[in-house]
PDB file of C-alpha atoms in Angstrom:
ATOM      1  CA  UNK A 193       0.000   0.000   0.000  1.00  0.00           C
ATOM      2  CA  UNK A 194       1.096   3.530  -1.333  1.00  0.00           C
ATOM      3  CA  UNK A 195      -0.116   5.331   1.682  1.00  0.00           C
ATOM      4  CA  UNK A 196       2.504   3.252   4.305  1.00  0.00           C
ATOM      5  CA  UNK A 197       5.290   3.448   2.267  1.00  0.00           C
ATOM      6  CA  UNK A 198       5.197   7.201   2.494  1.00  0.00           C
ATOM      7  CA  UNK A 199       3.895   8.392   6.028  1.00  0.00           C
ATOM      8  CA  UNK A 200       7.066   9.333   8.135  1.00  0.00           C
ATOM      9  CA  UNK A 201       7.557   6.665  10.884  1.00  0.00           C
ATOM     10  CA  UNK A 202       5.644   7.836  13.877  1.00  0.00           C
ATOM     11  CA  UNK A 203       2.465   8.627  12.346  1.00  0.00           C
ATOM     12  CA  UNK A 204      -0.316   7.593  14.079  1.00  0.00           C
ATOM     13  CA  UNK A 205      -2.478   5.101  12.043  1.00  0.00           C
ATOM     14  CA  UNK A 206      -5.444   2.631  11.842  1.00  0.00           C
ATOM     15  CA  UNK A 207      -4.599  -0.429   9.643  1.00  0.00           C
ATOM     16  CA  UNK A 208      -7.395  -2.885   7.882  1.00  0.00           C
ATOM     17  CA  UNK A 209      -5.743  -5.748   6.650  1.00  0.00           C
ATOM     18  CA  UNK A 210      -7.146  -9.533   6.251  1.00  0.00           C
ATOM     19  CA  UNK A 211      -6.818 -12.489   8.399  1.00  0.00           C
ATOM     20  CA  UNK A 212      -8.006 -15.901   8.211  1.00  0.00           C
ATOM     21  CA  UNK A 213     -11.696 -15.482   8.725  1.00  0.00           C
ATOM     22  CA  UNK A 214     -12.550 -11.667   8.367  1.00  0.00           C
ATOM     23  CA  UNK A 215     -10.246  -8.339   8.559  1.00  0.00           C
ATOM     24  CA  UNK A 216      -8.970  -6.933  11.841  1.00  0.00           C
ATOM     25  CA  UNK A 217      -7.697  -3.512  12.242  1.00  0.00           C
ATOM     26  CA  UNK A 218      -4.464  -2.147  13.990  1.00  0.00           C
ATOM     27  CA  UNK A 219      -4.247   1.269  15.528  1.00  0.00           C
ATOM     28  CA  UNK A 220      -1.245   3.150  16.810  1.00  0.00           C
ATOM     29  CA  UNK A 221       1.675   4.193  15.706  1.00  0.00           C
ATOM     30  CA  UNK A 222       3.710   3.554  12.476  1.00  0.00           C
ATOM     31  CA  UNK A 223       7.246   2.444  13.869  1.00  0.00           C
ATOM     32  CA  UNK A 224       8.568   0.119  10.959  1.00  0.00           C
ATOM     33  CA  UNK A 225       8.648  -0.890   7.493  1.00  0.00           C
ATOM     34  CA  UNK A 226      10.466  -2.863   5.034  1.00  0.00           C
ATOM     35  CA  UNK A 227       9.559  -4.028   1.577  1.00  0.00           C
ATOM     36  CA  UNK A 228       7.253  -6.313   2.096  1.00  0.00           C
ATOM     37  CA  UNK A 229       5.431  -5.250   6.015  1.00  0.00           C
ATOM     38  CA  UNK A 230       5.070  -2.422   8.164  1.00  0.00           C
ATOM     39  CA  UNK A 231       5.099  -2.260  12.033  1.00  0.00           C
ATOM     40  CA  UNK A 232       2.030  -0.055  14.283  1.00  0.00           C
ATOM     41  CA  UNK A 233       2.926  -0.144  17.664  1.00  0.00           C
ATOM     42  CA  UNK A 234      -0.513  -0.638  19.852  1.00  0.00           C
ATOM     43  CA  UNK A 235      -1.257  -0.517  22.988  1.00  0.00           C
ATOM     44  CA  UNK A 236      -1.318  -4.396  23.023  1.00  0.00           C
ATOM     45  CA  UNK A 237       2.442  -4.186  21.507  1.00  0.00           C
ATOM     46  CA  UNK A 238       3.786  -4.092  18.115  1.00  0.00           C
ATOM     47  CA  UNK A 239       1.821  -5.886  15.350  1.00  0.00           C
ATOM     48  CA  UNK A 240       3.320  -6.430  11.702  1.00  0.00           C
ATOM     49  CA  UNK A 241       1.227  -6.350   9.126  1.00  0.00           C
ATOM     50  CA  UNK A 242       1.927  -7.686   5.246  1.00  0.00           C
ATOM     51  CA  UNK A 243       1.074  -4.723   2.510  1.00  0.00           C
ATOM     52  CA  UNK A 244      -0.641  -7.691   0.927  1.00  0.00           C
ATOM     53  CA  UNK A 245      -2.985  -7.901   3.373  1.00  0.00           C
ATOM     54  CA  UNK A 246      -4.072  -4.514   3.852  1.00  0.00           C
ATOM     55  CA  UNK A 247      -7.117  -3.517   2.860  1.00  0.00           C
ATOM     56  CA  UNK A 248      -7.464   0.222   4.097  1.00  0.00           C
ATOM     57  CA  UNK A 249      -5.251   2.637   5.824  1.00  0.00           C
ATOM     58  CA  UNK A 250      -4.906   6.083   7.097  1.00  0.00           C
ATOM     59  CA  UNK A 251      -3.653   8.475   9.511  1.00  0.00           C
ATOM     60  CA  UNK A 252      -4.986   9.057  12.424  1.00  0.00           C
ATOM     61  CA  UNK A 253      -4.845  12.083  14.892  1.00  0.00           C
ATOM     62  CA  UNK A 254      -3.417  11.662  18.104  1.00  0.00           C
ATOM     63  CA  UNK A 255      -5.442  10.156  20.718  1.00  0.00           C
ATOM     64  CA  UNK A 256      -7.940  12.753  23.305  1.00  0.00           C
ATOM     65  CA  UNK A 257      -6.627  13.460  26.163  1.00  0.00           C
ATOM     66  CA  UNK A 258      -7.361  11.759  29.365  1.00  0.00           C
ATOM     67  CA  UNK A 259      -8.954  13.920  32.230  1.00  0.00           C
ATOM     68  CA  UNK A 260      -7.984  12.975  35.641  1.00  0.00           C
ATOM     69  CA  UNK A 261     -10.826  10.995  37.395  1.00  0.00           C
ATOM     70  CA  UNK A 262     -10.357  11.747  40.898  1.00  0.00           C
ATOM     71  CA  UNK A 263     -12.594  14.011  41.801  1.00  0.00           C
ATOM     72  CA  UNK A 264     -16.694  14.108  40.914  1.00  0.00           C
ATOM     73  CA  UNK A 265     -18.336  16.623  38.653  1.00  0.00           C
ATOM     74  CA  UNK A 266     -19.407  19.508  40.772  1.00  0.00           C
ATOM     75  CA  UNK A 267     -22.892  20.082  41.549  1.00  0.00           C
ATOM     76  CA  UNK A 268     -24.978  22.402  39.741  1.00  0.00           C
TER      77      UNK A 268
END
């Protein structure tokens, strides 16, 4: 796929590619790539993913920001 081959390494990305049974998707960053896969690093770890098995990708934007959940709304 075009699109991997190109983003600079450390992109943030969502990845649709095929496995046996159905497609799965990868999201994370783009930390890898040779001629034949590319690397996303999840939060599960690092998954490689053929560029014959994609299906669909693009970038991303970076993920919202947490709020701290320590204290409870205040009352209106």
């Amino acid at each position: 796929m075009k699109l991997l081959r190109e983003l600079p390494l450390g992109t943030r990305v969502v990845v649709r590619y095929r496995i046996e049974g159905g497609f799965t998707d990868a999201l994370g960053n783009l930390v890898a790539r040779d001629e034949t896969t590319c690397t996303v690093d999840t939060r599960r770890g690092p998954v490689v993913v053929g560029f014959a098995a994609v299906t669909l990708a693009k970038p991303v934007p970076p993920p919202p920001v947490r709020k701290s959940g320590g204290e409870p709304p205040a009352a209106l």
